[in-house]
Tab-separated table of N, CA and C in Angstrom:
chain	number	residue	atom	x	y	z
A	1	MET	N	4.804	16.081	-38.556
A	1	MET	CA	5.508	15.895	-37.286
A	1	MET	C	6.795	16.694	-37.320
A	2	THR	N	7.049	17.464	-36.291
A	2	THR	CA	8.293	18.273	-36.237
A	2	THR	C	9.432	17.412	-35.728
A	3	THR	N	10.632	17.970	-35.817
A	3	THR	CA	11.802	17.209	-35.378
A	3	THR	C	11.855	17.030	-33.858
A	4	THR	N	11.070	17.792	-33.146
A	4	THR	CA	11.105	17.638	-31.683
A	4	THR	C	10.026	16.682	-31.180
A	5	GLU	N	9.291	16.076	-32.087
A	5	GLU	CA	8.257	15.114	-31.683
A	5	GLU	C	8.674	13.719	-32.095
A	6	ILE	N	8.185	12.752	-31.363
A	6	ILE	CA	8.406	11.346	-31.727
A	6	ILE	C	7.052	10.738	-31.957
A	7	LYS	N	7.012	9.690	-32.746
A	7	LYS	CA	5.730	9.054	-33.028
A	7	LYS	C	5.786	7.621	-32.508
A	8	THR	N	4.799	7.250	-31.672
A	8	THR	CA	4.694	5.918	-31.163
A	8	THR	C	3.212	5.527	-31.101
A	9	ASN	N	2.947	4.271	-31.372
A	9	ASN	CA	1.572	3.800	-31.294
A	9	ASN	C	0.593	4.705	-31.966
A	10	ASP	N	0.944	5.242	-33.139
A	10	ASP	CA	0.057	6.118	-33.930
A	10	ASP	C	-0.338	7.366	-33.148
A	11	ARG	N	0.461	7.788	-32.191
A	11	ARG	CA	0.168	9.022	-31.428
A	11	ARG	C	1.426	9.890	-31.473
A	12	THR	N	1.262	11.154	-31.542
A	12	THR	CA	2.405	12.072	-31.424
A	12	THR	C	2.563	12.356	-29.940
A	13	THR	N	3.803	12.254	-29.471
A	13	THR	CA	4.039	12.385	-28.041
A	13	THR	C	5.002	13.577	-27.798
A	14	ALA	N	5.329	13.723	-26.561
A	14	ALA	CA	6.232	14.800	-26.148
A	14	ALA	C	7.609	14.632	-26.717
A	15	PRO	N	8.403	15.700	-26.684
A	15	PRO	CA	9.764	15.603	-27.215
A	15	PRO	C	10.545	14.477	-26.541
A	16	ALA	N	11.439	13.868	-27.333
A	16	ALA	CA	12.252	12.769	-26.770
A	16	ALA	C	13.267	13.283	-25.795
A	17	THR	N	13.703	14.526	-25.926
A	17	THR	CA	14.627	15.128	-24.991
A	17	THR	C	14.129	16.546	-24.663
A	18	THR	N	14.561	17.012	-23.542
A	18	THR	CA	14.161	18.330	-23.132
A	18	THR	C	15.394	19.214	-23.069
A	19	VAL	N	15.282	20.389	-23.668
A	19	VAL	CA	16.376	21.344	-23.645
A	19	VAL	C	16.070	22.333	-22.498
A	20	ARG	N	17.007	22.435	-21.585
A	20	ARG	CA	16.853	23.354	-20.444
A	20	ARG	C	17.873	24.420	-20.543
A	21	SER	N	17.548	25.625	-20.129
A	21	SER	CA	18.496	26.737	-20.190
A	21	SER	C	19.688	26.510	-19.224
A	22	ASN	N	19.424	25.853	-18.086
A	22	ASN	CA	20.516	25.612	-17.146
A	22	ASN	C	20.349	24.169	-16.624
A	23	PRO	N	20.857	23.199	-17.394
A	23	PRO	CA	20.699	21.789	-16.988
A	23	PRO	C	21.507	21.418	-15.758
A	24	ALA	N	22.380	22.292	-15.251
A	24	ALA	CA	23.206	21.974	-14.126
A	24	ALA	C	22.455	22.029	-12.781
A	25	THR	N	21.282	22.606	-12.791
A	25	THR	CA	20.569	22.750	-11.540
A	25	THR	C	19.151	22.157	-11.655
A	26	ALA	N	18.689	21.647	-10.517
A	26	ALA	CA	17.311	21.156	-10.474
A	26	ALA	C	16.356	22.367	-10.445
A	27	ARG	N	15.105	22.073	-10.780
A	27	ARG	CA	14.143	23.187	-10.790
A	27	ARG	C	13.781	23.616	-9.399
A	28	LEU	N	13.583	22.695	-8.497
A	28	LEU	CA	13.331	22.997	-7.096
A	28	LEU	C	13.729	21.799	-6.277
A	29	ASP	N	13.930	22.006	-5.026
A	29	ASP	CA	14.247	20.950	-4.065
A	29	ASP	C	12.920	20.475	-3.512
A	30	PHE	N	12.386	19.398	-4.053
A	30	PHE	CA	11.073	18.906	-3.653
A	30	PHE	C	10.998	18.565	-2.158
A	31	ALA	N	12.056	17.956	-1.660
A	31	ALA	CA	12.083	17.554	-0.234
A	31	ALA	C	11.988	18.733	0.672
A	32	LYS	N	12.604	19.845	0.325
A	32	LYS	CA	12.548	21.018	1.146
A	32	LYS	C	11.303	21.831	0.918
A	33	THR	N	10.831	21.847	-0.300
A	33	THR	CA	9.687	22.657	-0.674
A	33	THR	C	8.355	22.036	-0.234
A	34	ALA	N	8.270	20.697	-0.274
A	34	ALA	CA	7.069	19.991	0.125
A	34	ALA	C	7.422	18.828	1.055
A	35	PRO	N	7.954	19.167	2.250
A	35	PRO	CA	8.488	18.123	3.139
A	35	PRO	C	7.447	17.089	3.583
A	36	LYS	N	6.216	17.480	3.841
A	36	LYS	CA	5.209	16.536	4.239
A	36	LYS	C	4.914	15.529	3.118
A	37	VAL	N	4.807	16.030	1.917
A	37	VAL	CA	4.554	15.144	0.766
A	37	VAL	C	5.764	14.227	0.570
A	38	PHE	N	6.938	14.770	0.631
A	38	PHE	CA	8.151	13.978	0.458
A	38	PHE	C	8.241	12.842	1.500
A	39	ARG	N	7.946	13.203	2.761
A	39	ARG	CA	7.968	12.187	3.824
A	39	ARG	C	6.893	11.137	3.609
A	40	ALA	N	5.737	11.540	3.089
A	40	ALA	CA	4.665	10.575	2.815
A	40	ALA	C	5.089	9.593	1.709
A	41	VAL	N	5.776	10.085	0.690
A	41	VAL	CA	6.241	9.176	-0.358
A	41	VAL	C	7.312	8.242	0.203
A	42	ILE	N	8.190	8.743	1.043
A	42	ILE	CA	9.189	7.896	1.715
A	42	ILE	C	8.490	6.807	2.537
A	43	GLY	N	7.434	7.194	3.254
A	43	GLY	CA	6.664	6.242	4.039
A	43	GLY	C	6.021	5.177	3.174
A	44	LEU	N	5.438	5.552	2.066
A	44	LEU	CA	4.840	4.596	1.133
A	44	LEU	C	5.897	3.661	0.571
A	45	ASP	N	7.030	4.235	0.215
A	45	ASP	CA	8.142	3.439	-0.341
A	45	ASP	C	8.596	2.384	0.677
A	46	ALA	N	8.799	2.802	1.928
A	46	ALA	CA	9.248	1.874	2.963
A	46	ALA	C	8.190	0.799	3.208
A	47	ALA	N	6.934	1.167	3.270
A	47	ALA	CA	5.862	0.187	3.504
A	47	ALA	C	5.760	-0.790	2.323
A	48	ALA	N	5.894	-0.289	1.098
A	48	ALA	CA	5.810	-1.117	-0.099
A	48	ALA	C	6.898	-2.207	-0.106
A	49	ARG	N	8.066	-1.896	0.340
A	49	ARG	CA	9.221	-2.824	0.315
A	49	ARG	C	9.074	-3.966	1.287
A	50	GLU	N	8.283	-3.780	2.356
A	50	GLU	CA	8.180	-4.783	3.414
A	50	GLU	C	7.778	-6.131	2.871
A	51	GLY	N	8.546	-7.145	3.189
A	51	GLY	CA	8.229	-8.491	2.783
A	51	GLY	C	8.660	-8.862	1.361
A	52	LEU	N	9.246	-7.904	0.621
A	52	LEU	CA	9.727	-8.208	-0.723
A	52	LEU	C	11.243	-8.406	-0.705
A	53	ASP	N	11.702	-9.296	-1.556
A	53	ASP	CA	13.128	-9.554	-1.701
A	53	ASP	C	13.817	-8.275	-2.193
A	54	PRO	N	14.855	-7.830	-1.491
A	54	PRO	CA	15.536	-6.589	-1.889
A	54	PRO	C	16.081	-6.635	-3.332
A	55	THR	N	16.484	-7.770	-3.842
A	55	THR	CA	16.918	-7.886	-5.235
A	55	THR	C	15.768	-7.579	-6.182
A	56	LEU	N	14.614	-8.133	-5.893
A	56	LEU	CA	13.431	-7.923	-6.714
A	56	LEU	C	13.042	-6.447	-6.697
A	57	VAL	N	13.127	-5.813	-5.510
A	57	VAL	CA	12.831	-4.410	-5.375
A	57	VAL	C	13.670	-3.573	-6.334
A	58	GLU	N	14.952	-3.839	-6.333
A	58	GLU	CA	15.848	-3.064	-7.233
A	58	GLU	C	15.552	-3.333	-8.694
A	59	LEU	N	15.281	-4.578	-9.064
A	59	LEU	CA	14.962	-4.877	-10.459
A	59	LEU	C	13.746	-4.130	-10.910
A	60	VAL	N	12.700	-4.099	-10.078
A	60	VAL	CA	11.458	-3.381	-10.414
A	60	VAL	C	11.722	-1.886	-10.540
A	61	GLN	N	12.501	-1.319	-9.633
A	61	GLN	CA	12.790	0.088	-9.685
A	61	GLN	C	13.677	0.467	-10.897
A	62	ILE	N	14.568	-0.421	-11.236
A	62	ILE	CA	15.388	-0.176	-12.405
A	62	ILE	C	14.512	-0.229	-13.665
A	63	ARG	N	13.675	-1.239	-13.767
A	63	ARG	CA	12.832	-1.353	-14.963
A	63	ARG	C	11.897	-0.161	-15.142
A	64	ALA	N	11.199	0.224	-14.102
A	64	ALA	CA	10.328	1.376	-14.219
A	64	ALA	C	11.094	2.624	-14.581
A	65	SER	N	12.292	2.782	-14.030
A	65	SER	CA	13.135	3.960	-14.342
A	65	SER	C	13.570	3.929	-15.772
A	66	HIS	N	13.862	2.741	-16.360
A	66	HIS	CA	14.149	2.632	-17.780
A	66	HIS	C	12.951	3.120	-18.583
A	67	LEU	N	11.781	2.595	-18.269
A	67	LEU	CA	10.604	2.920	-19.038
A	67	LEU	C	10.251	4.392	-18.963
A	68	ASN	N	10.466	5.010	-17.810
A	68	ASN	CA	10.173	6.423	-17.609
A	68	ASN	C	11.322	7.335	-17.995
A	69	ARG	N	12.422	6.729	-18.444
A	69	ARG	CA	13.607	7.488	-18.843
A	69	ARG	C	14.129	8.414	-17.727
A	70	CYS	N	14.126	7.891	-16.523
A	70	CYS	CA	14.570	8.645	-15.370
A	70	CYS	C	16.026	8.272	-15.034
A	71	ALA	N	16.941	9.050	-15.552
A	71	ALA	CA	18.377	8.764	-15.336
A	71	ALA	C	18.740	8.870	-13.874
A	72	TYR	N	18.151	9.824	-13.154
A	72	TYR	CA	18.450	10.012	-11.739
A	72	TYR	C	18.149	8.713	-10.961
A	73	CYS	N	16.933	8.215	-11.104
A	73	CYS	CA	16.550	7.010	-10.376
A	73	CYS	C	17.276	5.754	-10.895
A	74	LEU	N	17.497	5.697	-12.193
A	74	LEU	CA	18.198	4.566	-12.760
A	74	LEU	C	19.624	4.503	-12.185
A	75	HIS	N	20.281	5.596	-12.110
A	75	HIS	CA	21.647	5.656	-11.539
A	75	HIS	C	21.587	5.209	-10.070
A	76	MET	N	20.648	5.755	-9.322
A	76	MET	CA	20.534	5.433	-7.903
A	76	MET	C	20.300	3.940	-7.676
A	77	HIS	N	19.351	3.379	-8.413
A	77	HIS	CA	18.975	1.989	-8.171
A	77	HIS	C	19.950	0.983	-8.732
A	78	THR	N	20.645	1.286	-9.820
A	78	THR	CA	21.691	0.395	-10.283
A	78	THR	C	22.850	0.430	-9.316
A	79	THR	N	23.143	1.590	-8.765
A	79	THR	CA	24.210	1.686	-7.770
A	79	THR	C	23.868	0.879	-6.507
A	80	ASP	N	22.622	1.023	-6.026
A	80	ASP	CA	22.141	0.259	-4.871
A	80	ASP	C	22.195	-1.252	-5.155
A	81	ALA	N	21.795	-1.637	-6.355
A	81	ALA	CA	21.792	-3.065	-6.698
A	81	ALA	C	23.210	-3.630	-6.719
A	82	ARG	N	24.133	-2.854	-7.267
A	82	ARG	CA	25.523	-3.306	-7.275
A	82	ARG	C	26.060	-3.491	-5.865
A	83	LYS	N	25.746	-2.509	-5.014
A	83	LYS	CA	26.197	-2.611	-3.592
A	83	LYS	C	25.623	-3.817	-2.936
A	84	ALA	N	24.411	-4.255	-3.352
A	84	ALA	CA	23.757	-5.401	-2.745
A	84	ALA	C	24.227	-6.720	-3.395
A	85	GLY	N	25.151	-6.615	-4.371
A	85	GLY	CA	25.720	-7.799	-4.974
A	85	GLY	C	25.100	-8.228	-6.303
A	86	GLU	N	24.270	-7.398	-6.892
A	86	GLU	CA	23.642	-7.762	-8.184
A	86	GLU	C	24.731	-7.790	-9.248
A	87	SER	N	24.624	-8.719	-10.205
A	87	SER	CA	25.617	-8.855	-11.255
A	87	SER	C	25.427	-7.814	-12.334
A	88	GLU	N	26.527	-7.473	-12.984
A	88	GLU	CA	26.477	-6.521	-14.109
A	88	GLU	C	25.638	-7.096	-15.235
A	89	ASP	N	25.764	-8.393	-15.499
A	89	ASP	CA	24.997	-9.026	-16.555
A	89	ASP	C	23.508	-8.791	-16.358
A	90	ARG	N	23.027	-9.063	-15.175
A	90	ARG	CA	21.574	-8.888	-14.932
A	90	ARG	C	21.172	-7.397	-15.000
A	91	LEU	N	22.012	-6.545	-14.473
A	91	LEU	CA	21.679	-5.125	-14.561
A	91	LEU	C	21.546	-4.656	-16.020
A	92	HIS	N	22.434	-5.143	-16.867
A	92	HIS	CA	22.381	-4.759	-18.287
A	92	HIS	C	21.150	-5.367	-18.993
A	93	MET	N	20.701	-6.500	-18.504
A	93	MET	CA	19.616	-7.213	-19.187
A	93	MET	C	18.223	-6.735	-18.750
A	94	VAL	N	18.101	-5.964	-17.695
A	94	VAL	CA	16.787	-5.510	-17.225
A	94	VAL	C	16.053	-4.778	-18.335
A	95	ALA	N	16.740	-3.929	-19.065
A	95	ALA	CA	16.094	-3.160	-20.129
A	95	ALA	C	15.491	-4.042	-21.228
A	96	VAL	N	16.047	-5.228	-21.405
A	96	VAL	CA	15.563	-6.142	-22.459
A	96	VAL	C	15.193	-7.491	-21.843
A	97	TRP	N	14.623	-7.460	-20.664
A	97	TRP	CA	14.329	-8.680	-19.909
A	97	TRP	C	13.521	-9.711	-20.680
A	98	GLN	N	12.624	-9.313	-21.560
A	98	GLN	CA	11.803	-10.264	-22.302
A	98	GLN	C	12.647	-11.069	-23.287
A	99	GLU	N	13.681	-10.460	-23.841
A	99	GLU	CA	14.557	-11.158	-24.793
A	99	GLU	C	15.656	-11.914	-24.016
A	100	ALA	N	15.877	-11.573	-22.792
A	100	ALA	CA	16.960	-12.169	-21.988
A	100	ALA	C	16.362	-12.835	-20.744
A	101	ASP	N	15.219	-13.520	-20.932
A	101	ASP	CA	14.492	-14.050	-19.788
A	101	ASP	C	15.275	-15.080	-18.979
A	102	HIS	N	16.244	-15.713	-19.618
A	102	HIS	CA	17.052	-16.735	-18.880
A	102	HIS	C	17.928	-16.111	-17.772
A	103	PHE	N	18.040	-14.804	-17.779
A	103	PHE	CA	18.789	-14.121	-16.708
A	103	PHE	C	17.935	-13.967	-15.448
A	104	PHE	N	16.608	-14.155	-15.562
A	104	PHE	CA	15.700	-13.869	-14.472
A	104	PHE	C	14.836	-15.053	-14.150
A	105	THR	N	14.481	-15.202	-12.893
A	105	THR	CA	13.582	-16.275	-12.480
A	105	THR	C	12.166	-15.992	-12.984
A	106	ASP	N	11.327	-17.014	-12.981
A	106	ASP	CA	9.911	-16.817	-13.381
A	106	ASP	C	9.269	-15.777	-12.498
A	107	ARG	N	9.566	-15.792	-11.241
A	107	ARG	CA	9.017	-14.816	-10.311
A	107	ARG	C	9.420	-13.405	-10.677
A	108	GLU	N	10.710	-13.215	-10.955
A	108	GLU	CA	11.254	-11.903	-11.367
A	108	GLU	C	10.616	-11.454	-12.673
A	109	GLN	N	10.508	-12.390	-13.633
A	109	GLN	CA	9.895	-12.034	-14.909
A	109	GLN	C	8.447	-11.600	-14.742
A	110	SER	N	7.706	-12.268	-13.842
A	110	SER	CA	6.316	-11.854	-13.623
A	110	SER	C	6.255	-10.477	-13.004
A	111	ALA	N	7.190	-10.168	-12.120
A	111	ALA	CA	7.222	-8.823	-11.495
A	111	ALA	C	7.618	-7.781	-12.537
A	112	LEU	N	8.540	-8.090	-13.411
A	112	LEU	CA	8.961	-7.157	-14.461
A	112	LEU	C	7.832	-6.913	-15.458
A	113	ALA	N	7.097	-7.974	-15.804
A	113	ALA	CA	5.928	-7.804	-16.701
A	113	ALA	C	4.859	-6.921	-16.043
A	114	LEU	N	4.624	-7.120	-14.767
A	114	LEU	CA	3.667	-6.289	-14.067
A	114	LEU	C	4.145	-4.835	-14.004
A	115	THR	N	5.451	-4.657	-13.778
A	115	THR	CA	6.034	-3.312	-13.786
A	115	THR	C	5.826	-2.636	-15.138
A	116	ASP	N	6.059	-3.369	-16.193
A	116	ASP	CA	5.823	-2.817	-17.533
A	116	ASP	C	4.376	-2.381	-17.702
A	117	ALA	N	3.451	-3.263	-17.338
A	117	ALA	CA	2.021	-2.955	-17.538
A	117	ALA	C	1.551	-1.798	-16.692
A	118	VAL	N	1.928	-1.754	-15.422
A	118	VAL	CA	1.482	-0.666	-14.540
A	118	VAL	C	2.139	0.638	-14.946
A	119	THR	N	3.407	0.606	-15.287
A	119	THR	CA	4.114	1.836	-15.678
A	119	THR	C	3.516	2.386	-16.979
A	120	ARG	N	3.156	1.514	-17.886
A	120	ARG	CA	2.576	1.909	-19.173
A	120	ARG	C	1.038	1.764	-19.183
A	121	ILE	N	0.418	1.962	-18.038
A	121	ILE	CA	-0.994	1.659	-17.847
A	121	ILE	C	-1.891	2.372	-18.899
A	122	GLY	N	-1.474	3.519	-19.396
A	122	GLY	CA	-2.256	4.215	-20.370
A	122	GLY	C	-2.328	3.552	-21.724
A	123	ASP	N	-1.367	2.666	-21.991
A	123	ASP	CA	-1.354	1.987	-23.296
A	123	ASP	C	-2.425	0.893	-23.408
A	124	ALA	N	-2.565	0.056	-22.394
A	124	ALA	CA	-3.505	-1.066	-22.493
A	124	ALA	C	-4.030	-1.494	-21.121
A	125	GLY	N	-3.896	-0.655	-20.111
A	125	GLY	CA	-4.275	-1.110	-18.771
A	125	GLY	C	-3.333	-2.186	-18.293
A	126	VAL	N	-3.790	-2.982	-17.354
A	126	VAL	CA	-3.023	-4.127	-16.879
A	126	VAL	C	-3.774	-5.355	-17.350
A	127	PRO	N	-3.258	-5.999	-18.395
A	127	PRO	CA	-3.944	-7.189	-18.942
A	127	PRO	C	-4.084	-8.299	-17.894
A	128	ASP	N	-5.219	-8.999	-17.970
A	128	ASP	CA	-5.460	-10.088	-17.025
A	128	ASP	C	-4.323	-11.135	-17.016
A	129	GLU	N	-3.758	-11.437	-18.167
A	129	GLU	CA	-2.724	-12.440	-18.216
A	129	GLU	C	-1.466	-11.983	-17.471
A	130	VAL	N	-1.179	-10.698	-17.526
A	130	VAL	CA	-0.021	-10.163	-16.786
A	130	VAL	C	-0.287	-10.219	-15.290
A	131	TYR	N	-1.468	-9.747	-14.891
A	131	TYR	CA	-1.843	-9.780	-13.467
A	131	TYR	C	-1.859	-11.221	-12.952
A	132	ASP	N	-2.475	-12.108	-13.694
A	132	ASP	CA	-2.601	-13.514	-13.286
A	132	ASP	C	-1.244	-14.175	-13.166
A	133	ARG	N	-0.318	-13.802	-14.064
A	133	ARG	CA	1.046	-14.376	-13.986
A	133	ARG	C	1.712	-13.951	-12.727
A	134	ALA	N	1.576	-12.689	-12.361
A	134	ALA	CA	2.174	-12.212	-11.095
A	134	ALA	C	1.477	-12.846	-9.878
A	135	ALA	N	0.164	-12.977	-9.954
A	135	ALA	CA	-0.602	-13.576	-8.861
A	135	ALA	C	-0.217	-15.027	-8.654
A	136	ALA	N	0.270	-15.686	-9.665
A	136	ALA	CA	0.692	-17.062	-9.537
A	136	ALA	C	2.043	-17.173	-8.783
A	137	HIS	N	2.789	-16.090	-8.731
A	137	HIS	CA	4.109	-16.122	-8.095
A	137	HIS	C	4.178	-15.375	-6.754
A	138	PHE	N	3.166	-14.579	-6.482
A	138	PHE	CA	3.150	-13.795	-5.242
A	138	PHE	C	1.811	-14.021	-4.517
A	139	ASP	N	1.867	-14.196	-3.186
A	139	ASP	CA	0.610	-14.264	-2.472
A	139	ASP	C	-0.044	-12.900	-2.449
A	140	GLU	N	-1.270	-12.763	-1.988
A	140	GLU	CA	-1.981	-11.505	-2.075
A	140	GLU	C	-1.265	-10.351	-1.407
A	141	GLU	N	-0.698	-10.585	-0.230
A	141	GLU	CA	0.016	-9.526	0.464
A	141	GLU	C	1.256	-9.097	-0.302
A	142	GLU	N	2.016	-10.047	-0.803
A	142	GLU	CA	3.183	-9.723	-1.584
A	142	GLU	C	2.805	-8.976	-2.857
A	143	LEU	N	1.713	-9.419	-3.489
A	143	LEU	CA	1.261	-8.751	-4.721
A	143	LEU	C	0.870	-7.321	-4.462
A	144	ALA	N	0.190	-7.101	-3.332
A	144	ALA	CA	-0.201	-5.745	-2.956
A	144	ALA	C	1.048	-4.890	-2.732
A	145	HIS	N	2.048	-5.447	-2.095
A	145	HIS	CA	3.313	-4.725	-1.852
A	145	HIS	C	4.042	-4.477	-3.158
A	146	LEU	N	4.044	-5.452	-4.050
A	146	LEU	CA	4.675	-5.281	-5.369
A	146	LEU	C	3.994	-4.143	-6.131
A	147	LEU	N	2.684	-4.138	-6.164
A	147	LEU	CA	1.967	-3.044	-6.820
A	147	LEU	C	2.300	-1.710	-6.188
A	148	ALA	N	2.327	-1.640	-4.840
A	148	ALA	CA	2.676	-0.406	-4.175
A	148	ALA	C	4.095	0.032	-4.521
A	149	LEU	N	5.019	-0.911	-4.644
A	149	LEU	CA	6.398	-0.589	-5.044
A	149	LEU	C	6.430	0.016	-6.443
A	150	ILE	N	5.637	-0.542	-7.324
A	150	ILE	CA	5.609	-0.033	-8.719
A	150	ILE	C	4.970	1.364	-8.712
A	151	PHE	N	3.908	1.565	-7.915
A	151	PHE	CA	3.325	2.906	-7.823
A	151	PHE	C	4.358	3.883	-7.309
A	152	THR	N	5.120	3.463	-6.296
A	152	THR	CA	6.050	4.344	-5.641
A	152	THR	C	7.187	4.738	-6.556
A	153	ILE	N	7.812	3.775	-7.277
A	153	ILE	CA	8.922	4.138	-8.153
A	153	ILE	C	8.447	5.028	-9.261
A	154	ASN	N	7.232	4.808	-9.719
A	154	ASN	CA	6.670	5.718	-10.759
A	154	ASN	C	6.509	7.127	-10.211
A	155	THR	N	6.128	7.218	-8.942
A	155	THR	CA	6.021	8.547	-8.304
A	155	THR	C	7.410	9.187	-8.178
A	156	TRP	N	8.399	8.409	-7.731
A	156	TRP	CA	9.749	8.951	-7.589
A	156	TRP	C	10.289	9.382	-8.964
A	157	ASN	N	10.028	8.585	-9.978
A	157	ASN	CA	10.474	8.949	-11.357
A	157	ASN	C	9.875	10.298	-11.740
A	158	ARG	N	8.596	10.461	-11.464
A	158	ARG	CA	7.920	11.718	-11.859
A	158	ARG	C	8.431	12.898	-11.055
A	159	ILE	N	8.750	12.684	-9.808
A	159	ILE	CA	9.324	13.751	-8.993
A	159	ILE	C	10.688	14.149	-9.591
A	160	ALA	N	11.524	13.137	-9.794
A	160	ALA	CA	12.877	13.417	-10.305
A	160	ALA	C	12.833	14.067	-11.684
A	161	LEU	N	11.997	13.603	-12.587
A	161	LEU	CA	11.929	14.151	-13.933
A	161	LEU	C	11.326	15.575	-13.909
A	162	SER	N	10.276	15.764	-13.115
A	162	SER	CA	9.615	17.081	-13.057
A	162	SER	C	10.491	18.150	-12.440
A	163	THR	N	11.340	17.745	-11.501
A	163	THR	CA	12.188	18.732	-10.851
A	163	THR	C	13.617	18.762	-11.432
A	164	ALA	N	13.809	17.996	-12.502
A	164	ALA	CA	15.090	17.942	-13.249
A	164	ALA	C	16.272	17.553	-12.375
A	165	LYS	N	16.059	16.465	-11.577
A	165	LYS	CA	17.166	15.911	-10.789
A	165	LYS	C	18.203	15.343	-11.754
A	166	ARG	N	19.450	15.484	-11.414
A	166	ARG	CA	20.565	15.033	-12.269
A	166	ARG	C	21.125	13.731	-11.767
A	167	ALA	N	21.284	12.800	-12.714
A	167	ALA	CA	21.882	11.485	-12.353
A	167	ALA	C	23.213	11.674	-11.665
A	168	GLY	N	23.469	10.901	-10.643
A	168	GLY	CA	24.728	10.908	-9.930
A	168	GLY	C	24.828	11.954	-8.859
A	169	THR	N	23.744	12.691	-8.599
A	169	THR	CA	23.815	13.749	-7.602
A	169	THR	C	23.071	13.400	-6.308
A	170	ASP	N	22.575	12.148	-6.206
A	170	ASP	CA	21.855	11.776	-4.980
A	170	ASP	C	22.869	11.768	-3.809
A	171	GLU	N	22.345	12.000	-2.642
A	171	GLU	CA	23.180	12.165	-1.489
A	171	GLU	C	23.322	10.899	-0.670
A	172	ARG	N	23.072	9.756	-1.286
A	172	ARG	CA	23.170	8.500	-0.530
A	172	ARG	C	24.513	7.862	-0.741
């Protein structure tokens, strides 16, 4: 294994960090280059949020952004959560929610567990116990929206990471 590789789950994976010749600029402006696709993702994002608690939405987006190592989205969603009144304690505990479960309701924990499973779907799929736990806390429509929210934040993370968006540069 070279110094630019990391080893996890008995697999060699991509470099832990990426060295770019000019880290000050994004690779392309996705919104301008693919406006129809960008608007479609915005539409999916808006539809996914419908009927979900805004606090839960931010927690899910923060957790997926942690897992995907997306600083751009992590900065954006922690900022949005603070503006909505989320506590610093809870924001700091999202990354370790399983060890700090007393900071989160059972419903939030089930959503975070589902976020972990869907975001890391290649590791073990979505285990029945994780899905069933979420289904116990969300009705079918809410669960469908929660899944769509998780799909959406994973898409946003991939857009931001692939285009080298820089944390703190969002225009909101």
